[in-house]
Coordinates of C-alpha atoms and ligand atoms in Angstrom, one line a residue:
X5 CA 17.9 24.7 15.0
X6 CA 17.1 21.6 13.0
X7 CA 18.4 20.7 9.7
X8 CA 16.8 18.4 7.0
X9 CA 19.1 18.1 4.1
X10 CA 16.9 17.0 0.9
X11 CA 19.0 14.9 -1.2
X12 CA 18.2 15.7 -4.6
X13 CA 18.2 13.5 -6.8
X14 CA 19.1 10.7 -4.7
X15 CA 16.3 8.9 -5.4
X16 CA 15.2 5.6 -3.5
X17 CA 12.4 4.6 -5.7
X18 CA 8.7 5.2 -6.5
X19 CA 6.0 5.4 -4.2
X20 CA 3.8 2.7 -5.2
X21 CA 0.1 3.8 -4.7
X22 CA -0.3 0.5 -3.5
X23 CA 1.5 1.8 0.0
X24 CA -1.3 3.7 0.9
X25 CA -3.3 0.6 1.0
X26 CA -6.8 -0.3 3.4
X27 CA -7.8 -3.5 5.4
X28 CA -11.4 -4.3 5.7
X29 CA -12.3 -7.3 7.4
X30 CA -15.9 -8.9 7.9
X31 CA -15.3 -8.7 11.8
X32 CA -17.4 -5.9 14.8
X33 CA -18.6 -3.1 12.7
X34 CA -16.6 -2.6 9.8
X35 CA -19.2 -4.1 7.5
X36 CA -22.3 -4.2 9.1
X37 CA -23.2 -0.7 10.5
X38 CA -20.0 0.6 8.9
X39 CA -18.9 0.4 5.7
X40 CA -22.5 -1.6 4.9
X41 CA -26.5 -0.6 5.6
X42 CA -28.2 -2.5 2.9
X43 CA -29.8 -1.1 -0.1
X44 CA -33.6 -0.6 2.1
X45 CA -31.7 1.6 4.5
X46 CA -32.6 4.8 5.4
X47 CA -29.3 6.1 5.9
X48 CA -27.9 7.4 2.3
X49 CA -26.4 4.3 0.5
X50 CA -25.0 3.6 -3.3
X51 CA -26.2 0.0 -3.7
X52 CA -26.2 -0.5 -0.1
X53 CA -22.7 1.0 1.0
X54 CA -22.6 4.1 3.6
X55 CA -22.8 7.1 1.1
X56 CA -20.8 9.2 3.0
X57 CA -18.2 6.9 3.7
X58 CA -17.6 6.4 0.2
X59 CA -17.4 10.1 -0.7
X60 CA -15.1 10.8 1.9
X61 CA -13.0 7.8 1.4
X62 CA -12.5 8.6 -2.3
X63 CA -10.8 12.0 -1.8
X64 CA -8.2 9.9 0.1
X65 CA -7.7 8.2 -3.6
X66 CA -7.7 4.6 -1.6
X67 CA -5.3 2.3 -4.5
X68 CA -6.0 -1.3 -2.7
X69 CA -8.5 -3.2 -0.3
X70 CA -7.7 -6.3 1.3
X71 CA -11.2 -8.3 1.9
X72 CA -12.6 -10.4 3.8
X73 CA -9.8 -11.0 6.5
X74 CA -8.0 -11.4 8.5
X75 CA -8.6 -14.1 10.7
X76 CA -12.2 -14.2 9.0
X77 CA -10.3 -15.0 5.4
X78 CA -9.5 -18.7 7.1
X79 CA -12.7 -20.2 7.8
X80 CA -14.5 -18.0 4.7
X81 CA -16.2 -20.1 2.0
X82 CA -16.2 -17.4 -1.2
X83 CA -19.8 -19.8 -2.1
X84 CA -21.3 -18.4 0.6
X85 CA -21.1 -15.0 -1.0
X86 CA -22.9 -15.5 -4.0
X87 CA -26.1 -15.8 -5.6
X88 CA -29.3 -15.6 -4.0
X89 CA -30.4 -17.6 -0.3
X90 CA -26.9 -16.6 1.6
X91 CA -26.5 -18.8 4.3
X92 CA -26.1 -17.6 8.1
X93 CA -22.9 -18.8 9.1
X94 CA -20.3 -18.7 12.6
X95 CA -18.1 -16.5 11.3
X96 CA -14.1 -16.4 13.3
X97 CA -15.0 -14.2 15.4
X98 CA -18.3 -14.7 16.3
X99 CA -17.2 -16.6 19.7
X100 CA -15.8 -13.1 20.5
X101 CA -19.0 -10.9 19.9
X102 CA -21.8 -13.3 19.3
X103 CA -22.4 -11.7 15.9
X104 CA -23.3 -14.1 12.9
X105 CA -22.4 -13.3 9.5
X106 CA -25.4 -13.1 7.0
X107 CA -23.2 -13.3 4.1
X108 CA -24.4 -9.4 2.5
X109 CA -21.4 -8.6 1.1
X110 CA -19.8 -11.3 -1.2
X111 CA -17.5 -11.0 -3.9
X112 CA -19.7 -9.2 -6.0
X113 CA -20.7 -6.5 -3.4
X114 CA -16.9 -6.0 -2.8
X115 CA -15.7 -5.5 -6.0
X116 CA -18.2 -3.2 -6.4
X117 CA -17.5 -0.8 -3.4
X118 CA -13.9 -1.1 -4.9
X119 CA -15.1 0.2 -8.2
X120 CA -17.4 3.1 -6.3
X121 CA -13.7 4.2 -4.5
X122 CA -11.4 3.8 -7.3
X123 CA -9.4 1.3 -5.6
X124 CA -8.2 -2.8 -6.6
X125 CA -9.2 -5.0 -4.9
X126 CA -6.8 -7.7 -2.9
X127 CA -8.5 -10.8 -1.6
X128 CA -7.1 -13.8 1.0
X129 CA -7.6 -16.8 0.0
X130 CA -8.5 -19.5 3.1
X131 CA -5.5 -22.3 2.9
X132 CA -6.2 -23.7 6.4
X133 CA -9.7 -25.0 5.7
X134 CA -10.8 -25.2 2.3
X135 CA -8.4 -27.1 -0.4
X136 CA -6.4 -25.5 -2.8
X137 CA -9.2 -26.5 -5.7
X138 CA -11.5 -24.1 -3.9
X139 CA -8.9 -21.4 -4.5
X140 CA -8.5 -22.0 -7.9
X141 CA -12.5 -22.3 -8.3
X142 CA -12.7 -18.6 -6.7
X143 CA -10.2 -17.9 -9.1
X144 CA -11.9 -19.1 -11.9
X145 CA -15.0 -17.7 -10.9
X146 CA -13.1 -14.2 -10.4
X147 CA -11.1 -14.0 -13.5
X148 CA -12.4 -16.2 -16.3
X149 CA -13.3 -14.4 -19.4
X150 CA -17.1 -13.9 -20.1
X151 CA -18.8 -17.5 -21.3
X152 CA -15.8 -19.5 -21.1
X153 CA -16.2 -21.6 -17.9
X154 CA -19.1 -22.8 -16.3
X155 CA -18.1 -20.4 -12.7
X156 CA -17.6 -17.8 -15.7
X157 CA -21.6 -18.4 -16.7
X158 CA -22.5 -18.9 -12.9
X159 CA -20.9 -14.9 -12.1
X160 CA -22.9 -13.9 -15.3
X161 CA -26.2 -15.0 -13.8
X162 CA -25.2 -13.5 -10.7
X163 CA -25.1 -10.2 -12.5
X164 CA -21.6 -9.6 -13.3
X165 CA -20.5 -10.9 -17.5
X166 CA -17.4 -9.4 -17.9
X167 CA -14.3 -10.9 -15.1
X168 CA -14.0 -9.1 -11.8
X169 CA -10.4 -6.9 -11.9
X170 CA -9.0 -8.9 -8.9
X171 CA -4.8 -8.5 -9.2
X172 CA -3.9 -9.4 -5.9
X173 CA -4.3 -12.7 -4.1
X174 CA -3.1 -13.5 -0.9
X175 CA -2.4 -17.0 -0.2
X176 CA -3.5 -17.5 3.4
X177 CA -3.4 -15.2 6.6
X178 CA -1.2 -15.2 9.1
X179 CA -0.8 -19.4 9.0
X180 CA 1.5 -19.0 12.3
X181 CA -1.6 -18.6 14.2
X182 CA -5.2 -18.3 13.7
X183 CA -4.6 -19.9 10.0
X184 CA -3.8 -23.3 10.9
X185 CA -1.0 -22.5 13.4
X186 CA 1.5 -23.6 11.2
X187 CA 5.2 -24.2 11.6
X188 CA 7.1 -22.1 8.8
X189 CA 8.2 -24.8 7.1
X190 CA 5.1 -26.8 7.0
X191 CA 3.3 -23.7 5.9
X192 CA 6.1 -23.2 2.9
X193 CA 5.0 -26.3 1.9
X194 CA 1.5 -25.5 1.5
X195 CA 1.9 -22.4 -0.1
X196 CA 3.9 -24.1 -2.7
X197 CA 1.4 -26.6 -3.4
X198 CA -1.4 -23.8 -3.4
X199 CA 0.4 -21.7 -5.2
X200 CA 0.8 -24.0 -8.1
X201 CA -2.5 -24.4 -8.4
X202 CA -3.7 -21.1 -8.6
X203 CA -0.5 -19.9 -10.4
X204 CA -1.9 -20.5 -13.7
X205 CA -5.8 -19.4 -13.9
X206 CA -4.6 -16.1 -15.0
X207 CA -1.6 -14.1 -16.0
X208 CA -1.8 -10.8 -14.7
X209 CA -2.9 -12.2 -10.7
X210 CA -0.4 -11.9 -8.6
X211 CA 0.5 -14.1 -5.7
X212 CA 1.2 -13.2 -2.1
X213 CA 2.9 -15.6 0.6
X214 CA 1.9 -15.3 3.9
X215 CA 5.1 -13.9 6.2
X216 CA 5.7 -13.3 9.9
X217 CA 4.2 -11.7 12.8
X218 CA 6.5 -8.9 13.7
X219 CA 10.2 -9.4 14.9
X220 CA 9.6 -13.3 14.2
X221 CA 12.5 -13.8 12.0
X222 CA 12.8 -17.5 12.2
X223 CA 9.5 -17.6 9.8
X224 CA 11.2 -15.7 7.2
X225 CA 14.6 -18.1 7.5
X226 CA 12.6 -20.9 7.5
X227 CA 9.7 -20.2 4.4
X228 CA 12.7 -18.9 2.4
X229 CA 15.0 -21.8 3.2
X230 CA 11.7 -24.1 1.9
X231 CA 10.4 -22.4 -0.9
X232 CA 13.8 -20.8 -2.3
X233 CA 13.9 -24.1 -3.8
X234 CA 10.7 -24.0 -5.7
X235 CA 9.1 -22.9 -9.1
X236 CA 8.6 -19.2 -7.7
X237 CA 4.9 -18.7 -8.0
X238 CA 5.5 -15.0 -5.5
X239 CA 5.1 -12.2 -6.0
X240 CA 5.3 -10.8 -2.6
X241 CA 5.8 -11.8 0.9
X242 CA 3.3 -10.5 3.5
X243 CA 4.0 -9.3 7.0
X244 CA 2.2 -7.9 9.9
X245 CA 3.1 -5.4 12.4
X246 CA 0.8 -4.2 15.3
X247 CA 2.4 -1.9 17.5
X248 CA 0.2 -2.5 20.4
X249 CA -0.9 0.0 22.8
X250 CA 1.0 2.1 25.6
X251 CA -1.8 3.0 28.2
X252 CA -5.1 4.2 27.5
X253 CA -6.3 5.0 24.0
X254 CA -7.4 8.2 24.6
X255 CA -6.3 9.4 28.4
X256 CA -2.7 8.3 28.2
X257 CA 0.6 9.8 29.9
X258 CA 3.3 11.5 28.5
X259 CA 5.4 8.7 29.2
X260 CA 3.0 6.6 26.9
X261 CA 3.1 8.9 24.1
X262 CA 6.9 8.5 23.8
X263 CA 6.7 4.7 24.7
X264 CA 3.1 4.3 21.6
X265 CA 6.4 6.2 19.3
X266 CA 9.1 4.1 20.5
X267 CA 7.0 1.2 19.7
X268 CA 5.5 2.2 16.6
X269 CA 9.0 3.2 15.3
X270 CA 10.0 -0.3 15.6
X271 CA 8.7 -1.4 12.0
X272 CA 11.6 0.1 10.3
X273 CA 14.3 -2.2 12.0
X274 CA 11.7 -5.2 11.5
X275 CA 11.3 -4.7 8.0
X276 CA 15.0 -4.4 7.4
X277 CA 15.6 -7.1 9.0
X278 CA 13.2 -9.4 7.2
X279 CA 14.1 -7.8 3.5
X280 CA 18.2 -9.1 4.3
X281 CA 16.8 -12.1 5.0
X282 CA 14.6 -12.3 1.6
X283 CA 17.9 -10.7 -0.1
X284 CA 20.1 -13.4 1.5
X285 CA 18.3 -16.7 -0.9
X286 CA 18.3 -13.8 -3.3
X287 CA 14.4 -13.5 -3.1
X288 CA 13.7 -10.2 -3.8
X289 CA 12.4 -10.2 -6.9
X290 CA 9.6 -12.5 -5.1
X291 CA 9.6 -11.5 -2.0
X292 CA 9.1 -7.6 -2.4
X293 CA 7.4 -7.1 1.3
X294 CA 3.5 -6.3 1.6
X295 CA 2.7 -5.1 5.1
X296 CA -1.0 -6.2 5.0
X297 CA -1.9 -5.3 8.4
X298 CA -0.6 -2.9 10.9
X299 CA -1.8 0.0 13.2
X300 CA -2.1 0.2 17.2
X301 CA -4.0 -2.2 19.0
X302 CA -5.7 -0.5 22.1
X303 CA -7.8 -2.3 24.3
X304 CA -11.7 -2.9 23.3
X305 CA -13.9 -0.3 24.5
X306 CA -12.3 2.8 23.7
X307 CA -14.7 4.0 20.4
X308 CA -18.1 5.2 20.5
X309 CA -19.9 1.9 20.2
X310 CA -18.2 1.2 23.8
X311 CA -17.1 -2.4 23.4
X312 CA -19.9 -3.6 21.3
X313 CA -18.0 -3.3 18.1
X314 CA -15.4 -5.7 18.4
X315 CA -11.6 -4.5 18.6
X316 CA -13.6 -0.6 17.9
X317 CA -10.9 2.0 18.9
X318 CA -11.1 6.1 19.5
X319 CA -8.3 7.9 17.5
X320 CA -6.0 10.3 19.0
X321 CA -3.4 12.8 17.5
X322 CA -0.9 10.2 18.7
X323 CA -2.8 7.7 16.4
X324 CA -1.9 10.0 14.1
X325 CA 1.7 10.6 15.0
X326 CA 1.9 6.5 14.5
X327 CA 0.3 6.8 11.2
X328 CA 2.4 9.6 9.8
X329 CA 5.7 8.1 11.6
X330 CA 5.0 4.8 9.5
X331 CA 4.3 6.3 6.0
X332 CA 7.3 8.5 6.9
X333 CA 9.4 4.9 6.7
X334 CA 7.1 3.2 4.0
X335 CA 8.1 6.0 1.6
X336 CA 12.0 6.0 2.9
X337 CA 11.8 2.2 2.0
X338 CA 9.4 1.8 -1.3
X339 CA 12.4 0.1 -3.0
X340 CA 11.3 -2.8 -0.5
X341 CA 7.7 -2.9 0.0
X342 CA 5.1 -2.7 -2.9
X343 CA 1.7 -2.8 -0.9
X344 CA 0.7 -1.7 2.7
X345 CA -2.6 -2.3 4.3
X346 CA -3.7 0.0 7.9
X347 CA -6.1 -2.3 9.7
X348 CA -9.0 -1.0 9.5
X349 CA -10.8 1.3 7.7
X350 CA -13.7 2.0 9.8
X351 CA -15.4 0.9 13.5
X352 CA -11.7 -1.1 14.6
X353 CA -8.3 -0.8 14.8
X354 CA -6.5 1.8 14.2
X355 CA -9.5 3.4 11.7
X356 CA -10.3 6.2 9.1
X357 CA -14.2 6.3 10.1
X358 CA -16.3 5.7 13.2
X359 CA -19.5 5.0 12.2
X360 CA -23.0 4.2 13.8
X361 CA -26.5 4.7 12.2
X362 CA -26.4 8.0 10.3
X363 CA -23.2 9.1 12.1
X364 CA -20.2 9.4 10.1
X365 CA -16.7 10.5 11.1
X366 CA -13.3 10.9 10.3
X367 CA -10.5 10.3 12.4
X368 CA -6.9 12.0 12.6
X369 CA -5.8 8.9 11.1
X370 CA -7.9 9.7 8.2
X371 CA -6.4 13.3 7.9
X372 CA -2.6 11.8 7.2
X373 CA -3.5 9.8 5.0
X374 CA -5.4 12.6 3.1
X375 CA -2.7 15.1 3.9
X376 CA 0.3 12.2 2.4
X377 CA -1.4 10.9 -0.8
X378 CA 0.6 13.5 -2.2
X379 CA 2.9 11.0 -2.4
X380 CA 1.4 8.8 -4.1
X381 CA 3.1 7.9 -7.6
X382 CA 6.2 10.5 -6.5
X383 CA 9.9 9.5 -6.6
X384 CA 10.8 9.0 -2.7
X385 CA 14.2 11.2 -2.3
X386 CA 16.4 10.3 0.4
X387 CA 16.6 12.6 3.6
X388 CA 19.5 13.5 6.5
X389 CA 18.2 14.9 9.5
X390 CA 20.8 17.0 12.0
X391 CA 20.6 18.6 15.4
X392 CA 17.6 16.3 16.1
X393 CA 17.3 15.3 20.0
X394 CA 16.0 11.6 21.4
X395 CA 13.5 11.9 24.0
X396 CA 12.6 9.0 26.5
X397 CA 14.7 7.1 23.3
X398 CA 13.6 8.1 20.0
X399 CA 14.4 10.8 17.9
X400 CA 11.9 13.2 17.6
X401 CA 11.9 14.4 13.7
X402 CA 10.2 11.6 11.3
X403 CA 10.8 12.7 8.0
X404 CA 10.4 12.4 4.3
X405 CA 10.1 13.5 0.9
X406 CA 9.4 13.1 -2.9
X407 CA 9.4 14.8 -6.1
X408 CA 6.6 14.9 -8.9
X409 CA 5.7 16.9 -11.8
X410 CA 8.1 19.4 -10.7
X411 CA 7.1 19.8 -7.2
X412 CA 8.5 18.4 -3.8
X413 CA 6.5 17.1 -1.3
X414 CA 8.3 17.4 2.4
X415 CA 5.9 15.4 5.6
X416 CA 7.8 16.1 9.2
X417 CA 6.5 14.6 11.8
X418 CA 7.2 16.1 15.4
X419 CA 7.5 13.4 17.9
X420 CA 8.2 15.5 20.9
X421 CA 5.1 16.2 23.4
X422 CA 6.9 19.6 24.7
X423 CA 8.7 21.7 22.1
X424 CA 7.8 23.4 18.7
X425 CA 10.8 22.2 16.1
X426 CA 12.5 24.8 14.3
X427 CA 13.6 23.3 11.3
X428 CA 15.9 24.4 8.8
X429 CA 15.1 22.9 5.3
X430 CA 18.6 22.7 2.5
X431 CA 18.1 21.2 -0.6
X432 CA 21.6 19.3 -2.1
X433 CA 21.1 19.0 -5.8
X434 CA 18.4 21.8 -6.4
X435 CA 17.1 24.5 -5.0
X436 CA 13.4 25.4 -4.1
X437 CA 10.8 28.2 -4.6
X438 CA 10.5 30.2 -1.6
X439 CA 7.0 30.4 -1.5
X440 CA 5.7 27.1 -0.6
X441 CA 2.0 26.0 1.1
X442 CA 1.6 23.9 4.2
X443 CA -1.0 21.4 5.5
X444 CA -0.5 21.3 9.3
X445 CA -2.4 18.5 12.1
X446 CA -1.8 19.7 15.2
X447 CA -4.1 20.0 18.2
X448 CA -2.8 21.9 21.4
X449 CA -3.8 18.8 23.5
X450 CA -2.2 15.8 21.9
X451 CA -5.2 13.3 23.2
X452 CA -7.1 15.4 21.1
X453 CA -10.0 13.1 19.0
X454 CA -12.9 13.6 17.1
X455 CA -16.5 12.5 18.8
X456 CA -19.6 12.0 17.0
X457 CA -21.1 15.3 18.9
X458 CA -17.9 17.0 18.0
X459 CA -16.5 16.0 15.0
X460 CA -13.9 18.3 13.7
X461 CA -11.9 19.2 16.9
X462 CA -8.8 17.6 15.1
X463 CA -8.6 19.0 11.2
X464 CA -5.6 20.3 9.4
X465 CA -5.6 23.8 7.7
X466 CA -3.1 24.8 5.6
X467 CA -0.8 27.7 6.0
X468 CA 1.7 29.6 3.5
X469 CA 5.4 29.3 4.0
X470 CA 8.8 30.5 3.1
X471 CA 11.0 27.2 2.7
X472 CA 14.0 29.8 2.1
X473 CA 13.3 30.9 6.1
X474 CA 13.1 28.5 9.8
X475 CA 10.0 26.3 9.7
X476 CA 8.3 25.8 12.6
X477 CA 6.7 22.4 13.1
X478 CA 4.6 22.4 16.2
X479 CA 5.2 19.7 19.1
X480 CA 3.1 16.7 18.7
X481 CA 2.4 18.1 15.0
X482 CA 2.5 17.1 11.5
X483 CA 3.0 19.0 8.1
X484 CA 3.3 18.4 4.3
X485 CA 5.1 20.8 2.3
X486 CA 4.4 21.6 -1.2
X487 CA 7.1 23.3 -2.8
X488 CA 8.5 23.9 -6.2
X489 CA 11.8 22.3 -7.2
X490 CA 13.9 24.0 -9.6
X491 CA 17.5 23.3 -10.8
X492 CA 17.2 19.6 -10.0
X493 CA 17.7 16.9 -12.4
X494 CA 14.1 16.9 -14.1
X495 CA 15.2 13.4 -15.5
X496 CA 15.3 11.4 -12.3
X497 CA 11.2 12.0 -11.7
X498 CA 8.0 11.4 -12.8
Ligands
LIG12 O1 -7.1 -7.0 12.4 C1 -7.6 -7.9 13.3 C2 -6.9 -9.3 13.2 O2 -5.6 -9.1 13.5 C3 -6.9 -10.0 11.9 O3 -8.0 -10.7 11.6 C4 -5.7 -10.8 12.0 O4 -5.1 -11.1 10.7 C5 -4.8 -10.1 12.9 O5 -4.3 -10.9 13.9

């Protein structure tokens, strides 16, 4: 038997919505044919967005976007999305797919499918080929009050009076490589300059530096060691994390599914790692991490559109396992990180949706984060696991909690490919209603995936449990409890 003690009220810190963030990038089919069909489509559309994408993305409660990259973000003129006459441009990655961008969705068109989903919207700025004037400009276009500027008066005639709600703006993307392939401290540099420029268009946007790929901690050293000594125009520091692949997306080996974990698990030490550093020039009022891209990265070729849509991806239940593993650690960190982004939402990596003309559907991916946005707004209380085993070196139990409005919210992942865990739950500091509901995602074959022809083979159901009694959480399976919390200390919580 396995034992999570929930440490009531030990709590680590609220769950930003903002954790629970998306990534849409103008790259294969996340726009066009995905999120996108135009307004003269025949397939159902609001204003030209997928219909049923946004339905089913707003039960998910999405709280932030990042648009337009990515990559895409660095050689992306924001002029070229306005106004009538759009120009056909080259777009980053159009050497990859020989797919030019016609420039449909623009600002406007964003901020809009951001307002159809309830969510804020976060745009990256290009610092690697436009100057930092252009930023501010998009700024000022973006943000200035109604009449007051002439970009103001240019988004009016463009059909938009009142300012855009834009309160996230990220300075560059990823400058180490395809933005500009900077060294840290020349990029520091540059984001201070750029950052005093746009620091002062308006109050309430917020400011994001761009951090390091993965494990590379010598970027961190090195942009802190630069910009420590500046006027602190940060409010967070990005960082990326791809956990690659481990064999085939969707026919992989046993071995594979431990070695996908094993690898996906990784982001806790990295993050730790990079927030000592931040805490070590006593950034972390600034530097409060945003983890604006991460996900697997299989090999092209796996999703229905066979290769056509560039970086498209099928979805497994271990997909899944990833995604609940990470938001397992987000919410055991949310004193540290204040945004995360999965790349992407639909037709790429690591996605929510497949689409593809009037097909529409959701991945296993899609059901954790429906299953998790429980958390959402909750106070994240800290966990201790016993009894758990490693397999092929990682534990098996991902786990964690939070408390809101007088209810606990408990997600377990089980990481091992051969047993059912029988897990004991013990709350320190309170005690629980026996009677508690469950969402379960299991599938007895763990490559399990959801096809356009068959698209519910992986859906969660929900099941009533006693927490007083052993909880069985089934190999290669995820749950969320919902229980009520009694004789805790009702203060600590929202
Ligand atoms: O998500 C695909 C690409 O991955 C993004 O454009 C880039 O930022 C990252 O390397």
């Amino acid at each position: 038997m396995k034992k999570i003690c929930l440490m009531y009220p030990d709590v680590i810190g609220v769950i930003k919505p903002e954790i629970y963030g998306h990534f849409t990038e103008h790259i294969g089919g996340v726009f066009y044919d995905g999120l996108w069909v135009g307004k003269d489509s025949p397939i159902a559309n609001i204003h030209g967005f997928r219909k049923e994408l946004i339905n089913r993305f707003n039960k998910i409660n999405p709280p932030v976007v990042r648009w337009p990259g990515g990559c895409y973000s660095e050689t992306y003129d924001w002029r070229d999305g306005i106004g009538e006459n759009r120009p056909r441009r080259i777009n980053w990655w159009t050497a990859y797919d020989n797919r030019y961008e016609t420039n449909e969705v623009g600002t406007h068109e964003f901020a809009e499918f951001c307002s159809l989903v309830g969510a804020k919207p976060y745009f990256a700025v290009n610092l690697s080929s436009l100057p930092p004037l252009e930023a501010r400009k998009w700024m000022d276009y973006c943000l200035s009050p109604q009449g007051t500027t002439s970009l103001a008066c240019e988004r009016e005639k463009n059909g938009h009076a009142e300012p855009f709600s834009i309160p996230y703006w990220g300075v560059g993307n990823e400058n180490w490589g395809g933005g500009g392939n900077m060294a840290p401290d020349i990029y520091a540099h540059e984001y201070r300059k750029y950052s005093e420029l746009m620091s002062n268009v308006a109050s309430e946007a917020k400011l994001f530096a761009c951090g390091p790929n993965g494990d590379d901690y010598n970027w961190t050293q090195k942009f802190m060691e630069v910009f420590s000594a500046s006027e602190k125009h940060m409010a967070g520091y990005s960082m990326h994390y791809y956990c690659g692949s481990a064999g085939d997306p969707v026919r992989f080996t046993r071995k594979e599914w431990y070695e996908m974990l094993r690898r996906s698990a990784r982001i806790e030490e990295i993050l730790l790692r990079h927030w000592h550093i931040i805490q070590g020039y006593g950034m972390e009022q600034y530097g409060r991490l945003v983890i604006d891209e991460w996900g697997c990265w299989h090999p092209n070729g796996s999703g229905p559109s066979k290769g056509r849509n560039l970086f498209e991806q099928q979805s497994t239940m271990r997909d899944a396992m990833v995604t609940a593993q990470t938001l397992n650690v987000f919410n055991n960190h949310c004193d540290k990180i204040q945004m995360a982004n999965v790349a992407q939402l639909v037709n790429n990596l690591h996605c929510l949706f497949l689409t593809s003309g009037d097909h529409c559907i959701v991945t296993p991916t899609y059901h954790v984060f429906d299953m998790y946005q429980v958390h959402q707004n909750a106070a994240a209380v800290r966990t201790l696991t016993y009894g758990d085993q490693q397999i092929e070196g990682i534990n098996t139990l991902s786990v964690s909690a939070s408390v809101k409005e007088g209810f606990t919210f408990i997600s377990i992942a089980n990481l091992s490919a051969e047993d059912d865990a029988v897990v004991e739950l013990e709350p320190v500091g309170g005690s629980l209603d026996a009677d508690a509901e469950m969402d379960v995602l299991v599938h007895e074959d763990y490559h399990a995936h959801n096809t356009f022809e068959n698209p519910k083979v992986v859906t969660p159901f929900k099941q009533a449990v006693n927490v007083h009694q052993a909880i069985i959480v089934p190999r290669a399976g995820i749950v969320m409890i919902k229980a009520k919390l009694t004789k805790s200390n009702d203060s600590m919580y929202p």
